[in-house]
Amino acid sequence: MTKLGVLWAAVVLTGCVADRPSESSPATPLGYPAARKASVVDDYNGVKVADPYRWLEDDNSPETRAWIEAENKITFGYLQQLPELPAIRTRLTRLWNYERYGVPFKEGGRYFFTKNDGLQNQSVLYTMTSPEAEPRPLLDPNTLSADGTVALASYAISADGNLMAYALSSAGSDWREWRVRDTRTGQDLPDLVRWSRFSGASWPKDGKGFFYSRFDEPAKENEFKGSLFFQKLYYHRLGTPQSEDELVYHRTDQKEWGFNGSVSDDGRYLIITVTQGTDTRNRVFYKDLQKLGSTVVELLNAFDADYTFIDNDGPIFWFRTDLNAPRGRVVAIDIRKPERANWKEIIPQAAETLRSVNMVNDQFIATYLQDAHSQVKIFARDGALARELELPGLGTVAGFAGRRSDTDTFYSFTSFTAPGTIYRLEMRSGQSTVFRAPKVDFNPRDYETRQVFYSSKDGTRVPMFITHKKALKPNGRNPTLLYGYGGFNISLTPGFSVANVVWMEMGGVYAQPGLRGGGEYGEEWHKAGMKSNKQNVFDDFIAAAEWLVANKYTRPDRLAISGGSNGGLLVGATLNQRPELFGAALPAVGVMDMLRFNKFTAGWAWTSDYGSPENPEEFKALRAYSPLHNIRPGASYPATLITTADHDDRVVPAHSFKYAATLQSAQAANAPILIRIETRAGHGAGKPTGKIIEEAAQRWAFLVRELKIKLPKKCRIPKSE
């Protein structure tokens, strides 16, 4: 073991996280870069709103580039001098160095899955002829860029297993370029498809081409921040240039509609799922691929619920839907007589929330959420319950891909203290066996997870998971990280994180509530945190913090809050409303400007959840909580580390730029307000392992300092090492 490793072992084994506070942050000003305040004022239905840092929206201007460079110089200078950083980085790197597997699936007699050896920047795609065979690497993204920033974003295998359409993303961008590889030889065909976004690929049975969706090529200056409208569904025939791709479906009268084409397992139908922004409601159309010249049939066009296609038996289509069932159910629709009076309910709504359904072995595998953790039930075709799958504990499952004729499938199980283990499920016997089990350098038996329920401001009962070392005592002094999201019907469920394990090794508590706005309890729970109800999300988060303090887990000066994207908005809004309740904040790639979020890339799509600033009533709600617009000059804010990335073309970095400049200008306390701007990275997907580890190490070192968690001198690493 290196000297660094020995010192870190001392930290872990001797309990070097002390109860007494360390020295406070330096009282001397950090000297934030001068940020010019321009006289920009917008009129929103008669309400004048200043936007002095509008110039920061132009991230390529010399003035903005100079500001970014100056901010990063301060931030990285501050973080690099933190004495605990080297030890934390070393421990993170050691724990991260374990094999991680994706869930395998079978196509054309071959199996496909991803694996990361541990510290590879990107996972490698493998194929094998049977579950017992030696895997063969099929695509290694690590060979595609020197810095590991080219990622495999998506892939689809042809029905015979011989061809793979795969999409690459560069520097974290949502833009994808599709290529085709022969799975037998590992060689690429000359095909190249560009300007695809928010799209998968799907092969017809003949394997002569694939369906995909894309946008028109943007102007160079709008490539990463221009608004995205008029998505189109295409068919690409192998061996032909993209310019000759067949336009399958588009709508010139509906600029907000998006299209995803998926071929049914029997190869007969192209199922076209029609979305409108991020609204959970959707439409479903189809095209008969066996009839020459067939037109697109608008099967479900009411836009009244979510409809997710599961499978079909000829003209009988099965859907998971929340129509008249906010927690979800399964219905069968005969497309020969599609009137609602003829629909047949197969699996009725349950007390739990139905999140996904697959069909394997002619049975439905239904994954539910029971108080935000997974439950799996298997049903016969007629909806009769066959059995419930026994899970290893309180956690999250994913997978179950396969065709109706398959007799086995794979799934993963993970929890806060269990890294993702892959299981093979034999459907006829009902037996699950471990296919791949990772080994991580920590003892999960030293930790415990409990689920509690607390009351929000309006009395709503909200669930929260709390994980920490078993030896931890509720003494009111424990450093605690409260992580949340609360939006877009996304559920926060148990999941393994190396970073969180290291946080808990240092004596930290990790708390994760299932806030309204998510999908933990179905569509009603989601709607309770949307639009004019968005304040409920912040109230739930604040109530979680107050519960942790009241129950002696922590105290405000040792409590940090964290969240990314919509969760970054959550942190920013909550910080404005209750700055005295927290000791530190970590808003990541957040939606901070709620009056202009709809002006960039796909931001307009989020109005289904947030509402529109152009609507007078919805503007009032947005203005009332917008993180950027509710910062109070002269207020005392806790230490804040804002993170964003220069290639984030989902939540453009201007959100964080303007928020950071405003918060720095307003800050009256000595606590630092820092912004960390990653280069050649995006919203998060595809980020190289090395960048993930470094950012996590800096976040934890920041919290060690700002929450006044002291490591005794014998456990610190000299700056020279």
XYZ file of C-alpha atoms in Angstrom:
721
model
C 0.000 0.000 0.000
C 1.257 3.489 -0.834
C 1.887 6.052 1.863
C -1.240 7.851 0.685
C -3.243 4.652 1.034
C -1.924 4.019 4.543
C -2.921 7.509 5.608
C -6.394 7.066 4.156
C -6.760 3.731 5.956
C -6.019 5.602 9.160
C -8.834 8.003 8.349
C -11.314 5.178 7.874
C -10.204 2.767 10.557
C -9.528 5.168 13.389
C -12.600 7.328 12.882
C -10.724 10.474 11.981
C -13.889 12.476 11.361
C -14.041 14.528 14.536
C -17.085 15.892 16.346
C -15.469 19.247 16.943
C -15.492 21.795 14.109
C -12.495 22.749 12.047
C -11.455 26.279 11.375
C -14.053 28.285 9.476
C -13.660 29.389 5.893
C -11.170 32.211 5.390
C -12.670 35.597 6.187
C -10.677 37.321 3.460
C -12.637 37.922 0.237
C -11.980 35.532 -2.601
C -11.960 38.360 -5.100
C -14.664 37.180 -7.461
C -14.244 38.267 -11.077
C -15.865 41.543 -11.968
C -19.127 40.823 -13.743
C -20.537 43.735 -15.703
C -24.147 44.630 -14.967
C -25.975 45.633 -18.116
C -29.222 47.599 -18.320
C -31.355 44.776 -19.670
C -34.997 44.748 -18.600
C -37.747 42.458 -19.873
C -41.472 43.096 -19.739
C -43.530 40.071 -18.755
C -47.176 41.043 -19.118
C -46.517 44.407 -17.545
C -44.021 43.160 -14.949
C -40.515 44.579 -15.467
C -37.697 42.155 -14.657
C -34.011 43.089 -14.834
C -31.502 40.662 -16.361
C -28.134 42.386 -15.824
C -26.036 39.341 -16.709
C -27.745 38.565 -20.011
C -24.356 38.841 -21.720
C -23.286 35.616 -19.994
C -25.727 33.736 -22.225
C -23.236 34.172 -25.054
C -20.739 31.584 -23.868
C -18.451 32.153 -26.857
C -17.966 35.893 -26.479
C -14.495 37.073 -25.343
C -16.044 38.720 -22.278
C -17.800 35.524 -21.191
C -14.752 33.376 -21.896
C -12.630 35.699 -19.752
C -15.185 35.485 -16.934
C -15.258 31.668 -17.141
C -11.465 31.486 -17.014
C -11.313 33.832 -14.026
C -14.032 31.929 -12.124
C -12.353 28.572 -12.749
C -9.019 29.966 -11.601
C -10.538 30.986 -8.264
C -12.573 27.791 -7.846
C -9.872 25.287 -8.746
C -7.322 27.264 -6.746
C -9.618 27.091 -3.718
C -10.391 23.384 -4.124
C -6.845 22.227 -4.852
C -5.511 23.713 -1.637
C -7.961 21.786 0.548
C -5.753 19.422 2.613
C -8.217 16.517 2.578
C -8.535 16.416 -1.226
C -5.658 13.987 -2.017
C -6.832 11.352 0.483
C -10.437 11.591 -0.657
C -9.391 11.315 -4.302
C -7.280 8.245 -3.537
C -10.075 6.491 -1.656
C -12.617 7.276 -4.384
C -10.265 5.925 -7.031
C -9.661 2.727 -5.076
C -13.370 2.053 -4.530
C -14.261 2.967 -8.102
C -11.874 0.331 -9.398
C -14.365 -2.541 -9.612
C -16.039 -4.347 -12.509
C -19.441 -2.922 -13.407
C -21.860 -4.715 -15.712
C -24.843 -3.665 -17.760
C -27.883 -5.916 -18.043
C -27.451 -8.423 -20.902
C -30.063 -9.017 -23.584
C -30.351 -11.510 -26.419
C -30.873 -10.825 -30.106
C -30.462 -13.271 -32.993
C -28.886 -15.945 -30.808
C -26.223 -13.571 -29.456
C -26.011 -11.874 -26.070
C -24.898 -8.263 -25.593
C -23.882 -6.335 -22.494
C -21.552 -3.577 -21.307
C -18.730 -3.862 -18.809
C -16.312 -1.442 -17.236
C -13.136 -2.962 -15.802
C -13.118 -0.335 -13.088
C -11.346 2.882 -14.028
C -12.029 2.839 -17.763
C -13.436 6.207 -18.805
C -16.197 4.507 -20.799
C -17.814 1.079 -20.552
C -17.062 -1.430 -23.311
C -19.760 -3.285 -25.257
C -19.322 -7.078 -25.369
C -21.050 -9.917 -27.182
C -21.125 -13.675 -26.558
C -22.824 -16.693 -28.072
C -24.220 -17.981 -24.765
C -24.276 -16.885 -21.111
C -21.472 -19.399 -20.427
C -19.276 -18.371 -23.387
C -16.252 -16.083 -23.234
C -17.341 -12.501 -23.986
C -15.781 -10.760 -26.973
C -15.376 -6.960 -27.087
C -17.529 -5.462 -29.832
C -17.049 -1.726 -29.322
C -14.582 0.065 -27.043
C -15.332 3.813 -26.869
C -12.077 4.361 -24.961
C -10.203 4.008 -28.246
C -12.193 6.797 -29.903
C -10.766 9.802 -28.036
C -7.617 10.583 -26.092
C -9.503 12.140 -23.170
C -12.321 9.591 -22.917
C -15.062 12.068 -23.822
C -16.576 10.076 -26.709
C -19.326 7.843 -25.315
C -21.557 5.083 -26.603
C -24.928 6.775 -26.192
C -27.249 4.136 -27.668
C -27.267 1.005 -29.782
C -29.726 -1.371 -31.452
C -29.134 -4.892 -32.769
C -30.774 -6.267 -35.919
C -33.174 -9.207 -35.559
C -30.590 -11.722 -36.820
C -27.934 -10.333 -34.446
C -25.507 -9.587 -37.278
C -25.656 -5.788 -37.405
C -25.577 -3.039 -34.815
C -26.611 0.568 -35.236
C -24.789 2.562 -32.607
C -24.771 6.219 -31.623
C -21.788 8.161 -30.318
C -21.895 11.337 -28.260
C -18.913 13.675 -27.998
C -18.008 15.825 -24.968
C -21.329 15.132 -23.256
C -23.500 16.642 -25.989
C -27.017 15.345 -26.632
C -26.251 15.273 -30.373
C -25.673 11.737 -31.660
C -24.016 10.315 -34.748
C -25.213 6.877 -35.845
C -22.933 4.295 -37.433
C -23.364 0.608 -38.290
C -21.079 -2.274 -37.258
C -21.008 -5.906 -38.323
C -21.176 -7.857 -35.036
C -19.434 -10.880 -36.602
C -16.334 -9.054 -37.843
C -16.326 -5.956 -35.623
C -15.932 -3.820 -38.763
C -17.941 -0.694 -39.511
C -19.984 -0.168 -42.642
C -19.622 3.229 -44.361
C -23.014 4.466 -43.128
C -23.145 7.716 -41.111
C -26.263 9.486 -39.796
C -25.950 12.882 -38.104
C -28.080 15.402 -36.185
C -29.992 12.790 -34.239
C -31.133 13.668 -30.743
C -33.527 12.145 -28.194
C -33.763 9.057 -30.376
C -32.997 5.373 -30.439
C -32.841 3.136 -33.503
C -34.988 0.172 -34.544
C -34.461 -2.436 -37.274
C -37.137 -4.039 -39.462
C -36.945 -7.816 -39.749
C -35.064 -7.749 -43.059
C -32.108 -5.848 -41.519
C -31.720 -3.663 -44.616
C -31.883 -0.403 -42.663
C -33.179 1.176 -39.478
C -35.613 3.809 -38.233
C -34.367 6.823 -36.268
C -35.354 10.417 -35.504
C -33.440 13.623 -36.092
C -33.649 17.377 -36.440
C -32.611 19.574 -39.325
C -28.950 20.563 -39.264
C -28.631 23.674 -37.061
C -26.694 26.811 -37.851
C -23.177 26.558 -36.422
C -23.774 29.281 -33.834
C -26.909 27.471 -32.579
C -25.491 23.950 -32.422
C -25.393 23.816 -28.615
C -28.039 26.342 -27.535
C -30.543 26.853 -30.357
C -34.173 25.826 -29.813
C -35.134 22.375 -31.096
C -38.382 21.996 -33.012
C -39.841 19.819 -35.798
C -38.261 16.444 -35.072
C -38.713 13.995 -37.961
C -38.841 10.194 -38.163
C -36.663 8.670 -40.916
C -35.689 5.310 -42.377
C -32.016 4.877 -43.300
C -31.285 2.211 -45.927
C -27.849 0.661 -45.530
C -25.295 1.675 -48.116
C -27.000 4.930 -49.041
C -26.116 8.513 -47.981
C -28.179 10.215 -45.288
C -29.484 12.669 -47.876
C -31.484 9.803 -49.400
C -33.099 8.687 -46.127
C -36.863 8.187 -46.349
C -38.971 10.630 -44.338
C -41.452 8.313 -42.611
C -43.433 10.798 -40.544
C -43.373 14.436 -39.512
C -45.858 17.196 -38.773
C -45.314 20.660 -40.206
C -48.271 21.863 -38.121
C -46.838 20.587 -34.809
C -43.365 21.927 -34.121
C -43.299 20.543 -30.559
C -44.095 16.941 -31.464
C -41.335 14.361 -31.169
C -41.339 10.884 -32.718
C -39.845 7.561 -31.702
C -40.215 4.634 -34.086
C -39.961 1.064 -32.793
C -40.592 -2.118 -34.767
C -42.802 -4.660 -33.019
C -41.145 -7.981 -32.168
C -43.118 -9.784 -34.859
C -41.734 -7.299 -37.395
C -45.110 -6.290 -38.752
C -45.747 -2.888 -37.216
C -43.799 0.309 -36.775
C -45.019 1.721 -33.463
C -44.689 5.520 -33.469
C -44.752 7.082 -30.027
C -45.566 10.778 -30.312
C -44.410 12.999 -27.464
C -44.935 16.659 -26.762
C -42.063 18.013 -24.728
C -41.653 16.233 -21.407
C -45.385 15.831 -20.851
C -46.127 12.349 -19.530
C -49.126 12.199 -21.855
C -48.435 10.971 -25.365
C -49.962 9.704 -28.588
C -49.392 6.354 -30.307
C -49.632 5.807 -34.072
C -48.621 2.798 -36.137
C -47.725 1.778 -39.683
C -48.216 -1.699 -41.165
C -44.800 -2.628 -42.580
C -46.186 -5.635 -44.470
C -48.537 -3.559 -46.603
C -46.841 -1.676 -49.407
C -47.726 2.008 -49.322
C -49.528 1.764 -45.966
C -50.258 5.038 -44.230
C -49.696 5.966 -40.603
C -52.746 5.164 -38.455
C -53.493 7.464 -35.505
C -54.459 4.840 -32.946
C -54.300 6.903 -29.716
C -54.587 10.601 -30.462
C -56.488 12.070 -27.518
C -53.343 13.134 -25.631
C -55.067 12.253 -22.382
C -52.674 9.809 -20.700
C -49.411 7.909 -20.917
C -49.484 4.922 -23.258
C -46.411 2.675 -23.362
C -46.457 -0.117 -25.936
C -45.509 -3.480 -24.397
C -45.969 -6.076 -27.166
C -48.565 -7.434 -29.540
C -50.142 -10.677 -30.649
C -51.110 -9.862 -34.224
C -53.682 -7.043 -34.044
C -53.921 -7.187 -30.241
C -51.714 -4.434 -28.757
C -50.860 -4.345 -25.057
C -50.164 -1.018 -23.325
C -49.152 0.181 -19.901
C -51.275 3.286 -19.282
C -52.325 5.633 -16.507
C -55.673 6.442 -18.131
C -58.207 6.326 -15.281
C -55.425 4.703 -13.228
C -52.842 7.210 -11.961
C -50.669 4.380 -10.588
C -50.812 2.441 -13.863
C -52.519 -0.606 -15.382
C -52.264 -2.832 -18.478
C -54.890 -2.820 -21.229
C -55.319 -4.713 -24.504
C -56.499 -2.897 -27.644
C -57.642 -4.690 -30.784
C -56.576 -2.330 -33.582
C -59.369 -3.740 -35.788
C -61.906 -2.256 -33.355
C -59.933 0.337 -31.376
C -62.884 2.153 -29.788
C -62.486 2.488 -26.026
C -65.606 0.508 -25.367
C -63.726 -2.501 -26.760
C -60.586 -2.127 -24.643
C -59.886 -4.932 -22.206
C -58.196 -4.433 -18.858
C -55.575 -7.136 -18.300
C -53.799 -5.998 -15.126
C -55.782 -3.549 -12.976
C -54.323 -0.698 -10.980
C -52.715 -1.818 -7.720
C -51.824 -0.094 -4.472
C -48.231 0.090 -5.766
C -47.111 2.211 -8.723
C -46.651 0.294 -11.975
C -43.507 1.692 -13.627
C -42.732 -0.730 -16.464
C -43.932 -3.936 -18.104
C -42.095 -6.443 -20.310
C -43.318 -9.626 -21.971
C -41.082 -12.697 -21.812
C -42.103 -16.382 -22.029
C -45.605 -15.185 -22.962
C -45.896 -13.609 -19.493
C -45.987 -10.034 -18.258
C -43.112 -9.005 -15.982
C -44.385 -5.943 -14.114
C -42.077 -3.713 -12.095
C -43.747 -1.698 -9.354
C -42.664 0.866 -6.797
C -43.770 0.237 -3.243
C -42.870 3.333 -1.220
C -40.077 4.132 -3.717
C -38.426 0.687 -3.785
C -38.903 -2.072 -6.346
C -41.373 -4.898 -6.382
C -41.690 -7.342 -9.306
C -44.786 -9.388 -10.161
C -45.235 -11.888 -12.985
C -48.634 -12.299 -14.637
C -50.095 -14.690 -17.191
C -51.389 -13.301 -20.491
C -54.899 -13.106 -19.053
C -53.670 -11.036 -16.108
C -53.681 -13.795 -13.501
C -50.898 -13.336 -10.955
C -48.341 -16.122 -11.359
C -45.888 -15.135 -8.637
C -43.888 -12.314 -7.088
C -40.152 -12.248 -7.689
C -38.188 -12.472 -4.464
C -35.616 -9.662 -4.296
C -32.443 -9.566 -2.167
C -33.705 -6.631 -0.134
C -34.927 -3.059 -0.250
C -33.594 -1.754 -3.561
C -34.098 -1.111 -7.265
C -34.392 -3.545 -10.177
C -34.031 -2.924 -13.909
C -33.903 -5.034 -17.046
C -36.188 -7.946 -18.083
C -35.637 -7.372 -21.815
C -36.599 -10.158 -24.178
C -39.045 -11.438 -26.706
C -42.341 -13.181 -26.049
C -40.818 -16.510 -27.090
C -37.754 -16.249 -24.810
C -37.639 -18.443 -21.731
C -35.029 -16.459 -19.802
C -34.141 -12.845 -19.153
C -31.702 -10.766 -17.098
C -32.150 -8.053 -14.496
C -30.054 -6.003 -12.105
C -30.537 -5.309 -8.418
C -28.921 -2.485 -6.488
C -29.350 -0.668 -3.196
C -27.573 2.083 -1.280
C -25.021 -0.453 -0.028
C -25.162 -3.110 -2.783
C -23.527 -2.424 -6.165
C -25.470 -3.563 -9.211
C -25.595 -7.370 -9.321
C -26.828 -9.019 -12.525
C -29.234 -11.967 -12.254
C -30.441 -14.439 -14.851
C -34.117 -15.337 -14.444
C -35.311 -18.679 -15.811
C -38.981 -17.960 -16.475
C -40.276 -21.547 -16.449
C -38.799 -22.473 -13.089
C -38.898 -18.976 -11.638
C -35.311 -19.362 -10.424
C -32.881 -16.432 -10.341
C -29.145 -17.064 -10.388
C -26.285 -14.600 -10.159
C -24.765 -13.895 -13.571
C -22.231 -11.247 -12.513
C -21.573 -9.923 -8.994
C -19.172 -7.002 -8.522
C -16.682 -6.835 -5.677
C -16.135 -3.441 -4.075
C -13.499 -2.654 -1.464
C -15.885 -1.994 1.422
C -18.038 -4.007 3.823
C -21.770 -3.376 3.239
C -22.580 -5.009 6.588
C -21.077 -1.963 8.291
C -23.939 0.204 6.995
C -27.669 0.348 7.383
C -30.577 1.860 5.464
C -33.915 2.729 6.962
C -36.972 4.323 5.456
C -38.840 6.958 7.390
C -41.953 8.979 6.625
C -42.323 12.621 7.574
C -44.977 15.305 7.208
C -44.513 18.176 4.784
C -45.810 21.694 5.354
C -49.346 20.797 4.248
C -49.362 17.479 6.098
C -48.513 15.284 3.106
C -46.703 12.084 4.079
C -43.334 11.894 2.278
C -40.920 8.924 2.243
C -37.180 9.275 2.870
C -34.303 6.780 2.848
C -31.485 7.337 5.356
C -28.191 5.437 5.075
C -25.119 5.589 7.307
C -22.678 3.524 9.331
C -24.352 1.260 11.860
C -22.197 2.719 14.618
C -23.415 6.263 13.946
C -25.324 7.890 16.800
C -28.045 10.548 16.379
C -26.133 13.145 18.401
C -27.226 16.182 16.396
C -23.714 16.742 15.016
C -23.381 14.297 12.105
C -22.480 15.747 8.700
C -25.458 15.010 6.467
C -26.094 15.211 2.746
C -29.715 15.666 1.662
C -30.215 14.820 -2.023
C -33.398 15.452 -3.992
C -35.007 15.884 -7.400
C -38.805 16.236 -7.406
C -39.970 16.588 -10.994
C -40.846 15.167 -14.419
C -42.373 11.980 -12.989
C -38.832 10.741 -12.206
C -38.578 8.528 -9.136
C -35.604 8.494 -6.770
C -35.064 4.908 -5.665
C -32.232 3.107 -3.842
C -29.006 2.975 -5.829
C -25.328 2.358 -5.235
C -22.838 5.208 -5.401
C -19.098 4.947 -4.692
C -19.073 8.650 -3.892
C -21.804 8.192 -1.277
C -19.951 5.256 0.286
C -16.877 7.449 0.754
C -19.105 10.176 2.225
C -20.463 7.669 4.741
C -16.981 6.327 5.493
C -16.100 9.845 6.598
C -18.972 9.722 9.081
C -21.601 11.234 6.824
C -25.325 10.528 6.663
C -26.948 10.226 3.236
C -30.662 11.128 3.053
C -32.864 10.800 -0.045
C -36.541 11.803 0.070
C -39.121 10.989 -2.617
C -40.464 14.494 -3.190
C -43.702 15.371 -4.920
C -43.225 16.028 -8.599
C -41.593 12.609 -8.954
C -43.279 9.357 -9.921
C -42.934 7.473 -6.645
C -46.709 7.313 -6.134
C -47.950 7.702 -9.680
C -49.296 10.567 -11.744
C -51.154 12.240 -8.862
C -47.859 12.531 -6.955
C -46.267 13.970 -10.084
C -49.025 16.550 -10.615
C -48.791 17.621 -6.979
C -45.333 19.053 -7.783
C -46.026 20.564 -11.214
C -46.582 24.133 -12.392
C -48.496 26.102 -9.734
C -47.880 23.227 -7.293
C -44.078 23.443 -7.618
C -43.732 25.049 -4.185
C -44.843 21.703 -2.713
C -41.532 20.225 -3.900
C -39.511 22.848 -2.043
C -41.713 22.470 1.038
C -41.111 18.709 0.990
C -37.347 19.234 0.768
C -37.316 21.804 3.566
C -39.462 19.520 5.734
C -36.962 16.685 5.164
C -34.163 18.935 6.400
C -36.177 19.994 9.429
C -36.968 16.340 10.224
C -33.277 15.416 10.113
C -32.474 18.246 12.514
C -35.420 17.537 14.835
C -34.495 13.853 15.025
C -30.905 14.622 15.976
C -29.230 13.323 12.844
C -27.586 16.672 12.249
C -27.819 20.423 12.720
C -28.055 23.209 10.118
C -24.355 24.055 9.998
C -23.601 20.388 9.240
C -26.346 19.861 6.689
C -25.631 20.071 2.949
C -28.146 19.887 0.116
C -27.462 18.521 -3.350
C -29.261 17.977 -6.644
C -28.691 18.103 -10.396
C -30.658 19.535 -13.325
C -34.206 19.896 -11.977
C -32.567 18.973 -8.672
C -30.223 21.946 -9.150
C -33.307 24.132 -9.405
C -34.552 22.494 -6.191
C -31.331 23.381 -4.366
C -31.299 26.955 -5.702
C -34.925 27.654 -4.796
C -34.634 26.059 -1.354
C -31.432 27.944 -0.641
C -33.194 31.240 -1.306
C -36.139 30.356 0.895
C -34.256 28.943 3.903
C -30.543 29.852 3.745
C -30.184 29.541 7.517
C -31.212 25.880 7.421
C -28.121 24.676 5.565
C -24.374 24.718 5.966
C -23.554 24.114 2.295
C -25.179 23.646 -1.098
C -24.174 21.725 -4.236
C -26.433 22.742 -7.154
C -25.354 20.911 -10.325
C -26.280 21.800 -13.937
C -29.374 23.495 -12.540
C -32.331 25.179 -14.232
C -31.846 28.537 -12.501
C -33.501 31.110 -14.784
C -37.176 30.194 -14.757
C -38.105 33.123 -16.999
C -35.835 32.197 -19.933
C -35.380 28.422 -19.660
C -37.686 27.967 -22.648
C -35.402 30.003 -24.947
C -32.643 27.387 -25.277
C -32.318 23.919 -26.890
C -35.218 21.765 -25.640
C -36.075 24.030 -22.714
C -39.476 24.781 -24.224
C -40.296 21.109 -23.644
C -40.181 21.562 -19.875
C -43.205 23.870 -19.804
C -45.351 20.768 -19.262
C -43.816 20.501 -15.796
C -42.886 24.097 -15.020
C -45.477 26.107 -16.892
C -44.626 28.871 -19.337
C -43.274 32.335 -18.462
C -45.353 33.595 -21.364
C -48.544 32.569 -19.545
C -49.474 35.397 -17.095
C -50.640 33.090 -14.296
C -47.818 30.590 -14.689
C -45.342 33.470 -14.852
C -46.370 34.509 -11.340
C -45.582 31.047 -9.953
C -42.264 30.848 -11.824
C -41.190 34.329 -10.746
C -42.031 33.501 -7.122
C -39.448 30.705 -6.853
C -36.970 31.185 -9.728
C -33.521 30.662 -8.151
C -31.960 33.488 -10.175
C -34.673 36.023 -9.439
C -35.112 35.455 -5.703
C -31.535 35.998 -4.544
C -31.594 38.755 -1.937
C -28.745 41.288 -2.000
C -27.088 41.503 1.395
C -28.366 38.143 2.603
C -26.118 35.538 4.203
C -25.918 32.388 2.117
C -24.149 29.161 3.066
C -21.089 27.931 1.207
C -22.128 26.999 -2.317
C -20.304 25.048 -5.031
C -22.137 25.406 -8.347
C -21.176 22.934 -11.079
C -21.852 23.064 -14.806
C -20.132 22.155 -18.081
C -19.257 23.974 -21.272
C -20.948 21.427 -23.586
C -24.210 21.119 -21.662
C -26.749 21.502 -24.463
C -29.685 20.399 -22.335
C -29.523 22.897 -19.449
C -27.241 25.468 -21.035
C -24.448 26.687 -18.721
C -25.809 30.253 -18.878
C -28.245 29.209 -16.124
C -25.371 28.555 -13.740
C -23.265 31.483 -15.022
C -25.953 34.069 -14.284
C -26.880 32.426 -10.988
C -23.267 32.379 -9.790
C -22.612 36.016 -10.730
C -25.804 37.122 -8.971
C -25.179 35.068 -5.829
C -21.574 36.242 -5.565
C -22.715 39.844 -5.835
C -25.423 39.361 -3.192
C -23.417 37.377 -0.624
C -22.972 39.180 2.723
C -21.409 36.275 4.636
C -17.838 34.995 4.449
C -18.898 31.627 3.051
C -17.561 31.088 -0.486
C -19.749 31.073 -3.584
C -17.846 29.101 -6.215
C -18.652 27.887 -9.708
C -16.837 24.924 -11.214
C -17.079 24.852 -15.017
C -16.017 21.516 -16.507
C -14.589 21.474 -20.031
C -15.496 18.933 -22.720
C -18.418 17.692 -20.678
C -22.180 18.044 -20.885
C -25.234 17.472 -18.740
C -23.747 14.331 -17.233
C -24.327 11.387 -19.561
C -21.145 9.902 -20.966
C -18.845 11.792 -18.622
C -15.475 9.980 -18.325
C -14.774 8.125 -15.095
C -11.705 10.256 -14.424
C -13.739 13.466 -14.536
C -16.453 11.945 -12.338
C -13.940 10.934 -9.659
C -12.176 14.291 -9.645
C -15.435 16.220 -9.348
C -16.670 13.953 -6.541
C -13.397 14.335 -4.655
C -13.606 18.101 -4.882
C -17.237 18.143 -3.742
C -16.437 16.090 -0.646
C -13.300 18.092 0.166
C -15.416 21.244 -0.136
C -17.985 19.847 2.300
C -15.308 18.659 4.733
C -14.093 22.243 4.893
C -17.399 24.097 4.822
C -19.334 21.816 7.172
C -16.369 22.063 9.537
C -15.654 18.337 9.560
C -12.151 18.062 10.953
C -9.703 15.324 10.129
C -6.932 15.290 12.780
C -3.510 16.317 11.505
C -2.168 12.756 11.540
C -4.776 11.868 8.904
C -4.071 14.754 6.550
C -1.962 14.505 3.447
C 0.871 17.007 3.050
C 0.284 19.351 0.108
C 3.566 18.271 -1.442
C 2.364 14.684 -2.010
